[in-house]
Amino acid sequence: MSDAIDLQSTRSGRTYRLIRTFRIGGRLAHEAQDDLGNRCWIKQAPASDEAAIARLRYEAIVLAKLDHPGIVRLLDRGRNRSCFFLVLSQAPGRTLNELLEGRQLALSFVLTIADQLANLLHYLHAQGIICRTLTPSALYADHLGRTTYVDLSMVWDEVSLPDSTEMYGDPTYSSPEQIIGAVVERRSDIYSYGVLLFELLTGRPPFQGSNRGDLALQHLLTPPPNIRELRPDLPQDLVALVDRCLAKLPAQRFPNVTALLETLCAIATGTALEKASLVPR
């Protein structure tokens, strides 16, 4: 007798068989297979937890209006007596957490991911969506560096009124203004992007602490470590880009993702030209 659990969508009528449990960002999820044999992911909230259901519904509303190859797609949703659930497309590759595992990644691979993430942020900001936190557990990448944003549970759109008194997500990747309870805006995402890029380049985030309070104080008061001491081979322009993203004051960061992308493109082009000049002729 099989112990497999089936969920039926009240929206499409499709049945989904749960195969295994894993995590998407900070939430438990399931790999599943629908009645046509297609593989998918399912995120669910218990029927007794109305706050979790409201958050999942909001994530569904956001996903339904997005269309980008770097974002998981909403395929279906449903509710039964035990839970409310979303059905999502699968992402190729592994989480950035799994790819990192405390080691430094190849510079060319990091630059590919950095470009993909910056373009993803550019798209989301154009749709009026703020990420609020970018964590390696919320992002998948394949062997070519093609990156997919799989956990949008922390995002909000700029027409909504967020609870500015709550610090959302993992404090390792939170901006200083988010930590003090200010309403976050687009340059907060640039800070989180800088934290993640620092980690991709060095194998560790710029700030590490044993508790949320310690991390919060470091984001607010402590300059980030000299990234070149952790990885001496980095181009100076890339070091300057990371430092600018990690500025404590929003006004000292890139004014928008467009400016960030322009700088990143110039760095990538310069790195490629430098490599080409080293090839024997």
mmCIF file of C-alpha atoms in Angstrom:
data_model
loop_
_atom_site.group_PDB
_atom_site.id
_atom_site.type_symbol
_atom_site.label_atom_id
_atom_site.label_comp_id
_atom_site.label_asym_id
_atom_site.label_seq_id
_atom_site.Cartn_x
_atom_site.Cartn_y
_atom_site.Cartn_z
ATOM 1 C CA MET A 1 0.000 0.000 0.000
ATOM 2 C CA SER A 2 1.435 3.398 -1.044
ATOM 3 C CA ASP A 3 2.031 6.165 1.507
ATOM 4 C CA ALA A 4 2.004 8.842 -1.213
ATOM 5 C CA ILE A 5 -0.191 11.881 -0.574
ATOM 6 C CA ASP A 6 -2.366 13.386 -3.290
ATOM 7 C CA LEU A 7 -3.606 16.975 -3.513
ATOM 8 C CA GLN A 8 -6.440 17.956 -5.827
ATOM 9 C CA SER A 9 -6.762 21.456 -7.196
ATOM 10 C CA THR A 10 -10.191 23.014 -6.805
ATOM 11 C CA ARG A 11 -9.200 25.396 -9.599
ATOM 12 C CA SER A 12 -8.123 23.034 -12.393
ATOM 13 C CA GLY A 13 -9.313 19.661 -11.118
ATOM 14 C CA ARG A 14 -5.818 18.242 -11.489
ATOM 15 C CA THR A 15 -4.376 15.844 -8.942
ATOM 16 C CA TYR A 16 -0.815 16.180 -7.656
ATOM 17 C CA ARG A 17 1.082 13.320 -6.018
ATOM 18 C CA LEU A 18 3.705 14.477 -3.492
ATOM 19 C CA ILE A 19 7.047 12.728 -4.032
ATOM 20 C CA ARG A 20 9.589 14.238 -1.670
ATOM 21 C CA THR A 21 10.011 17.143 0.746
ATOM 22 C CA PHE A 22 12.647 19.856 0.428
ATOM 23 C CA ARG A 23 12.954 23.594 1.137
ATOM 24 C CA ILE A 24 12.195 26.570 -1.092
ATOM 25 C CA GLY A 25 13.811 29.503 0.670
ATOM 26 C CA GLY A 26 12.660 29.259 4.262
ATOM 27 C CA ARG A 27 9.544 27.171 3.617
ATOM 28 C CA LEU A 28 9.043 23.427 3.328
ATOM 29 C CA ALA A 29 7.906 22.383 -0.127
ATOM 30 C CA HIS A 30 7.291 19.235 -2.126
ATOM 31 C CA GLU A 31 8.393 17.872 -5.439
ATOM 32 C CA ALA A 32 5.251 16.485 -7.038
ATOM 33 C CA GLN A 33 3.861 14.914 -10.196
ATOM 34 C CA ASP A 34 0.521 15.781 -11.735
ATOM 35 C CA ASP A 35 -1.934 13.311 -13.250
ATOM 36 C CA LEU A 36 -0.377 13.885 -16.699
ATOM 37 C CA GLY A 37 3.068 12.877 -15.452
ATOM 38 C CA ASN A 38 4.537 16.409 -15.308
ATOM 39 C CA ARG A 39 6.919 17.225 -12.463
ATOM 40 C CA CYS A 40 6.347 20.391 -10.412
ATOM 41 C CA TRP A 41 6.877 21.948 -7.002
ATOM 42 C CA ILE A 42 4.205 22.602 -4.391
ATOM 43 C CA LYS A 43 4.250 25.139 -1.555
ATOM 44 C CA GLN A 44 1.481 24.859 1.001
ATOM 45 C CA ALA A 45 0.127 26.477 4.145
ATOM 46 C CA PRO A 46 -1.993 24.684 6.775
ATOM 47 C CA ALA A 47 -5.719 25.409 6.602
ATOM 48 C CA SER A 48 -5.581 26.544 10.241
ATOM 49 C CA ASP A 49 -2.943 29.251 9.566
ATOM 50 C CA GLU A 50 -4.777 32.147 7.926
ATOM 51 C CA ALA A 51 -1.720 34.417 8.078
ATOM 52 C CA ALA A 52 0.388 31.883 6.147
ATOM 53 C CA ILE A 53 -2.450 31.400 3.652
ATOM 54 C CA ALA A 54 -2.717 35.160 3.122
ATOM 55 C CA ARG A 55 1.024 35.354 2.468
ATOM 56 C CA LEU A 56 0.842 32.469 -0.009
ATOM 57 C CA ARG A 57 -2.141 34.058 -1.753
ATOM 58 C CA TYR A 58 -0.189 37.293 -2.080
ATOM 59 C CA GLU A 59 2.758 35.396 -3.556
ATOM 60 C CA ALA A 60 0.349 33.837 -6.077
ATOM 61 C CA ILE A 61 -0.969 37.285 -7.066
ATOM 62 C CA VAL A 62 2.594 38.530 -7.621
ATOM 63 C CA LEU A 63 3.655 35.449 -9.593
ATOM 64 C CA ALA A 64 0.553 35.612 -11.784
ATOM 65 C CA LYS A 65 1.551 39.009 -13.154
ATOM 66 C CA LEU A 66 5.211 38.164 -13.779
ATOM 67 C CA ASP A 67 6.625 36.604 -16.942
ATOM 68 C CA HIS A 68 10.401 36.203 -16.875
ATOM 69 C CA PRO A 69 12.645 33.193 -17.601
ATOM 70 C CA GLY A 70 14.470 33.827 -14.330
ATOM 71 C CA ILE A 71 11.354 33.450 -12.147
ATOM 72 C CA VAL A 72 9.410 30.283 -11.363
ATOM 73 C CA ARG A 73 5.963 30.153 -12.969
ATOM 74 C CA LEU A 74 2.687 29.736 -11.131
ATOM 75 C CA LEU A 75 0.987 26.709 -12.719
ATOM 76 C CA ASP A 76 -2.003 26.130 -10.459
ATOM 77 C CA ARG A 77 -3.351 26.577 -6.943
ATOM 78 C CA GLY A 78 -5.919 24.943 -4.726
ATOM 79 C CA ARG A 79 -7.365 24.488 -1.273
ATOM 80 C CA ASN A 80 -8.749 21.536 0.627
ATOM 81 C CA ARG A 81 -9.648 20.847 4.246
ATOM 82 C CA SER A 82 -5.994 20.490 5.266
ATOM 83 C CA CYS A 83 -4.132 23.179 3.314
ATOM 84 C CA PHE A 84 -3.923 25.921 0.700
ATOM 85 C CA PHE A 85 -1.257 25.271 -1.941
ATOM 86 C CA LEU A 86 0.533 26.721 -4.959
ATOM 87 C CA VAL A 87 1.848 24.646 -7.857
ATOM 88 C CA LEU A 88 5.087 26.013 -9.322
ATOM 89 C CA SER A 89 7.347 25.123 -12.233
ATOM 90 C CA GLN A 90 10.596 23.400 -11.330
ATOM 91 C CA ALA A 91 13.893 25.284 -11.593
ATOM 92 C CA PRO A 92 16.977 23.674 -13.136
ATOM 93 C CA GLY A 93 20.213 23.293 -11.223
ATOM 94 C CA ARG A 94 20.797 23.691 -7.489
ATOM 95 C CA THR A 95 20.420 26.441 -4.922
ATOM 96 C CA LEU A 96 23.259 28.928 -4.662
ATOM 97 C CA ASN A 97 23.696 27.628 -1.097
ATOM 98 C CA GLU A 98 24.468 24.180 -2.462
ATOM 99 C CA LEU A 99 26.788 25.565 -5.147
ATOM 100 C CA LEU A 100 28.703 27.658 -2.625
ATOM 101 C CA GLU A 101 29.179 25.346 0.371
ATOM 102 C CA GLY A 102 31.788 27.772 1.719
ATOM 103 C CA ARG A 103 33.970 27.788 -1.398
ATOM 104 C CA GLN A 104 34.862 30.453 -3.946
ATOM 105 C CA LEU A 105 33.293 30.084 -7.380
ATOM 106 C CA ALA A 106 35.048 30.812 -10.685
ATOM 107 C CA LEU A 107 34.991 34.529 -11.492
ATOM 108 C CA SER A 108 33.427 34.010 -14.934
ATOM 109 C CA PHE A 109 30.655 31.906 -13.384
ATOM 110 C CA VAL A 110 29.987 34.536 -10.696
ATOM 111 C CA LEU A 111 29.850 37.317 -13.299
ATOM 112 C CA THR A 112 27.265 35.318 -15.267
ATOM 113 C CA ILE A 113 25.099 34.899 -12.167
ATOM 114 C CA ALA A 114 25.630 38.544 -11.194
ATOM 115 C CA ASP A 115 24.433 39.666 -14.625
ATOM 116 C CA GLN A 116 21.398 37.371 -14.480
ATOM 117 C CA LEU A 117 20.471 38.622 -11.007
ATOM 118 C CA ALA A 118 20.874 42.276 -11.949
ATOM 119 C CA ASN A 119 18.658 41.806 -15.009
ATOM 120 C CA LEU A 120 16.116 40.006 -12.834
ATOM 121 C CA LEU A 121 16.099 42.915 -10.363
ATOM 122 C CA HIS A 122 15.734 45.350 -13.244
ATOM 123 C CA TYR A 123 12.659 43.457 -14.457
ATOM 124 C CA LEU A 124 11.096 43.210 -10.988
ATOM 125 C CA HIS A 125 11.629 46.905 -10.251
ATOM 126 C CA ALA A 126 10.055 47.781 -13.603
ATOM 127 C CA GLN A 127 6.989 45.836 -12.426
ATOM 128 C CA GLY A 128 6.996 47.729 -9.121
ATOM 129 C CA ILE A 129 8.192 44.701 -7.142
ATOM 130 C CA ILE A 130 10.724 44.978 -4.303
ATOM 131 C CA CYS A 131 12.490 41.757 -3.220
ATOM 132 C CA ARG A 132 13.373 42.982 0.305
ATOM 133 C CA THR A 133 15.851 40.122 0.651
ATOM 134 C CA LEU A 134 17.923 38.070 -1.779
ATOM 135 C CA THR A 135 19.263 34.877 -0.259
ATOM 136 C CA PRO A 136 21.238 32.000 -1.824
ATOM 137 C CA SER A 137 18.530 29.579 -0.687
ATOM 138 C CA ALA A 138 15.922 31.443 -2.780
ATOM 139 C CA LEU A 139 17.919 31.218 -6.018
ATOM 140 C CA TYR A 140 18.786 28.274 -8.254
ATOM 141 C CA ALA A 141 21.547 28.204 -10.864
ATOM 142 C CA ASP A 142 22.483 25.570 -13.420
ATOM 143 C CA HIS A 143 25.982 24.684 -14.662
ATOM 144 C CA LEU A 144 25.918 27.597 -17.115
ATOM 145 C CA GLY A 145 25.001 30.122 -14.440
ATOM 146 C CA ARG A 146 21.398 30.499 -15.620
ATOM 147 C CA THR A 147 19.629 31.676 -12.495
ATOM 148 C CA THR A 148 16.035 31.272 -11.291
ATOM 149 C CA TYR A 149 14.314 33.106 -8.442
ATOM 150 C CA VAL A 150 12.217 30.447 -6.715
ATOM 151 C CA ASP A 151 11.020 32.029 -3.456
ATOM 152 C CA LEU A 152 9.019 35.259 -3.709
ATOM 153 C CA SER A 153 7.454 34.932 -0.278
ATOM 154 C CA MET A 154 9.158 38.095 1.012
ATOM 155 C CA VAL A 155 8.466 40.436 -1.924
ATOM 156 C CA TRP A 156 5.997 43.323 -1.933
ATOM 157 C CA ASP A 157 4.744 45.659 -4.616
ATOM 158 C CA GLU A 158 5.210 49.389 -4.284
ATOM 159 C CA VAL A 159 1.475 50.139 -4.244
ATOM 160 C CA SER A 160 1.032 48.081 -1.066
ATOM 161 C CA LEU A 161 1.611 49.349 2.446
ATOM 162 C CA PRO A 162 4.127 47.014 4.112
ATOM 163 C CA ASP A 163 4.535 46.616 7.836
ATOM 164 C CA SER A 164 7.647 48.751 8.262
ATOM 165 C CA THR A 165 8.132 47.614 11.867
ATOM 166 C CA GLU A 166 8.991 44.040 10.908
ATOM 167 C CA MET A 167 12.391 42.869 9.663
ATOM 168 C CA TYR A 168 11.724 40.399 6.895
ATOM 169 C CA GLY A 169 13.750 37.379 5.933
ATOM 170 C CA ASP A 170 17.290 36.392 6.778
ATOM 171 C CA PRO A 171 19.136 39.224 8.577
ATOM 172 C CA THR A 172 22.371 38.143 6.883
ATOM 173 C CA TYR A 173 21.031 39.711 3.674
ATOM 174 C CA SER A 174 18.992 42.601 5.111
ATOM 175 C CA SER A 175 19.795 46.246 4.410
ATOM 176 C CA PRO A 176 20.538 48.741 7.209
ATOM 177 C CA GLU A 177 17.292 50.632 6.576
ATOM 178 C CA GLN A 178 15.316 47.402 6.735
ATOM 179 C CA ILE A 179 16.923 46.575 10.076
ATOM 180 C CA ILE A 180 15.843 49.882 11.662
ATOM 181 C CA GLY A 181 12.256 49.415 10.444
ATOM 182 C CA ALA A 182 12.264 51.971 7.635
ATOM 183 C CA VAL A 183 10.130 51.299 4.562
ATOM 184 C CA VAL A 184 12.445 49.647 2.060
ATOM 185 C CA GLU A 185 12.759 50.791 -1.533
ATOM 186 C CA ARG A 186 14.688 49.727 -4.620
ATOM 187 C CA ARG A 187 18.145 50.628 -3.324
ATOM 188 C CA SER A 188 17.577 48.212 -0.442
ATOM 189 C CA ASP A 189 17.559 45.424 -3.036
ATOM 190 C CA ILE A 190 20.883 46.738 -4.360
ATOM 191 C CA TYR A 191 22.362 46.309 -0.867
ATOM 192 C CA SER A 192 21.057 42.715 -0.620
ATOM 193 C CA TYR A 193 22.472 42.101 -4.100
ATOM 194 C CA GLY A 194 25.853 43.337 -2.854
ATOM 195 C CA VAL A 195 25.762 40.985 0.144
ATOM 196 C CA LEU A 196 24.992 38.032 -2.111
ATOM 197 C CA LEU A 197 27.648 39.024 -4.669
ATOM 198 C CA PHE A 198 30.233 39.321 -1.874
ATOM 199 C CA GLU A 199 29.386 35.770 -0.790
ATOM 200 C CA LEU A 200 29.502 34.384 -4.330
ATOM 201 C CA LEU A 201 32.965 35.889 -4.793
ATOM 202 C CA THR A 202 34.474 34.917 -1.432
ATOM 203 C CA GLY A 203 32.487 31.916 -0.189
ATOM 204 C CA ARG A 204 31.177 33.821 2.875
ATOM 205 C CA PRO A 205 28.826 36.752 3.484
ATOM 206 C CA PRO A 206 30.396 40.069 4.553
ATOM 207 C CA PHE A 207 28.852 39.919 8.018
ATOM 208 C CA GLN A 208 28.567 36.849 10.223
ATOM 209 C CA GLY A 209 27.051 36.691 13.688
ATOM 210 C CA SER A 210 25.635 34.278 16.210
ATOM 211 C CA ASN A 211 22.276 36.050 16.452
ATOM 212 C CA ARG A 212 20.034 38.579 14.696
ATOM 213 C CA GLY A 213 21.089 41.442 16.968
ATOM 214 C CA ASP A 214 24.777 40.941 16.260
ATOM 215 C CA LEU A 215 24.150 40.839 12.518
ATOM 216 C CA ALA A 216 21.936 43.922 12.706
ATOM 217 C CA LEU A 217 24.646 45.958 14.430
ATOM 218 C CA GLN A 218 27.221 44.913 11.840
ATOM 219 C CA HIS A 219 24.980 45.952 8.953
ATOM 220 C CA LEU A 220 24.385 49.297 10.646
ATOM 221 C CA LEU A 221 27.868 50.144 11.938
ATOM 222 C CA THR A 222 30.634 47.852 10.672
ATOM 223 C CA PRO A 223 32.381 48.431 7.324
ATOM 224 C CA PRO A 224 32.421 45.294 5.168
ATOM 225 C CA PRO A 225 35.712 43.354 5.100
ATOM 226 C CA ASN A 226 38.253 44.177 2.423
ATOM 227 C CA ILE A 227 37.113 41.749 -0.243
ATOM 228 C CA ARG A 228 40.560 41.688 -1.864
ATOM 229 C CA GLU A 229 42.058 40.291 1.327
ATOM 230 C CA LEU A 230 39.711 37.329 0.885
ATOM 231 C CA ARG A 231 40.173 37.102 -2.887
ATOM 232 C CA PRO A 232 43.188 39.004 -4.250
ATOM 233 C CA ASP A 233 42.531 38.173 -7.934
ATOM 234 C CA LEU A 234 39.416 40.364 -8.229
ATOM 235 C CA PRO A 235 39.481 43.317 -10.650
ATOM 236 C CA GLN A 236 39.506 46.657 -8.824
ATOM 237 C CA ASP A 237 36.373 47.790 -10.702
ATOM 238 C CA LEU A 238 34.477 44.775 -9.364
ATOM 239 C CA VAL A 239 35.704 45.485 -5.821
ATOM 240 C CA ALA A 240 34.440 49.065 -6.178
ATOM 241 C CA LEU A 241 31.052 47.817 -7.449
ATOM 242 C CA VAL A 242 30.587 45.525 -4.431
ATOM 243 C CA ASP A 243 31.659 48.283 -2.035
ATOM 244 C CA ARG A 244 29.191 50.730 -3.567
ATOM 245 C CA CYS A 245 26.330 48.217 -3.326
ATOM 246 C CA LEU A 246 27.195 47.728 0.371
ATOM 247 C CA ALA A 247 27.181 51.417 1.285
ATOM 248 C CA LYS A 248 25.320 51.979 4.561
ATOM 249 C CA LEU A 249 23.320 54.925 3.189
ATOM 250 C CA PRO A 250 20.983 54.299 0.227
ATOM 251 C CA ALA A 251 22.082 57.590 -1.398
ATOM 252 C CA GLN A 252 25.665 56.259 -1.596
ATOM 253 C CA ARG A 253 24.676 53.127 -3.530
ATOM 254 C CA PHE A 254 23.878 52.876 -7.220
ATOM 255 C CA PRO A 255 20.810 55.049 -7.843
ATOM 256 C CA ASN A 256 19.070 52.212 -9.684
ATOM 257 C CA VAL A 257 19.711 48.801 -11.207
ATOM 258 C CA THR A 258 20.225 50.318 -14.664
ATOM 259 C CA ALA A 259 23.375 52.078 -13.411
ATOM 260 C CA LEU A 260 24.476 48.865 -11.701
ATOM 261 C CA LEU A 261 24.012 46.885 -14.926
ATOM 262 C CA GLU A 262 26.014 49.390 -16.964
ATOM 263 C CA THR A 263 28.942 49.119 -14.559
ATOM 264 C CA LEU A 264 28.700 45.333 -14.405
ATOM 265 C CA CYS A 265 28.656 45.099 -18.208
ATOM 266 C CA ALA A 266 31.803 47.220 -18.453
ATOM 267 C CA ILE A 267 33.545 45.001 -15.878
ATOM 268 C CA ALA A 268 32.549 41.801 -17.690
ATOM 269 C CA THR A 269 33.745 43.210 -21.020
ATOM 270 C CA GLY A 270 37.057 44.299 -19.511
ATOM 271 C CA THR A 271 37.595 40.891 -17.912
ATOM 272 C CA ALA A 272 36.904 39.124 -21.221
ATOM 273 C CA LEU A 273 39.319 41.428 -23.083
ATOM 274 C CA GLU A 274 42.010 40.829 -20.463
ATOM 275 C CA LYS A 275 41.611 37.070 -20.834
ATOM 276 C CA ALA A 276 41.767 37.341 -24.634
ATOM 277 C CA SER A 277 45.019 39.301 -24.425
ATOM 278 C CA LEU A 278 46.610 36.440 -22.478
ATOM 279 C CA VAL A 279 45.836 33.820 -25.157
ATOM 280 C CA PRO A 280 49.025 32.910 -27.139
ATOM 281 C CA ARG A 281 48.886 33.865 -30.807
#
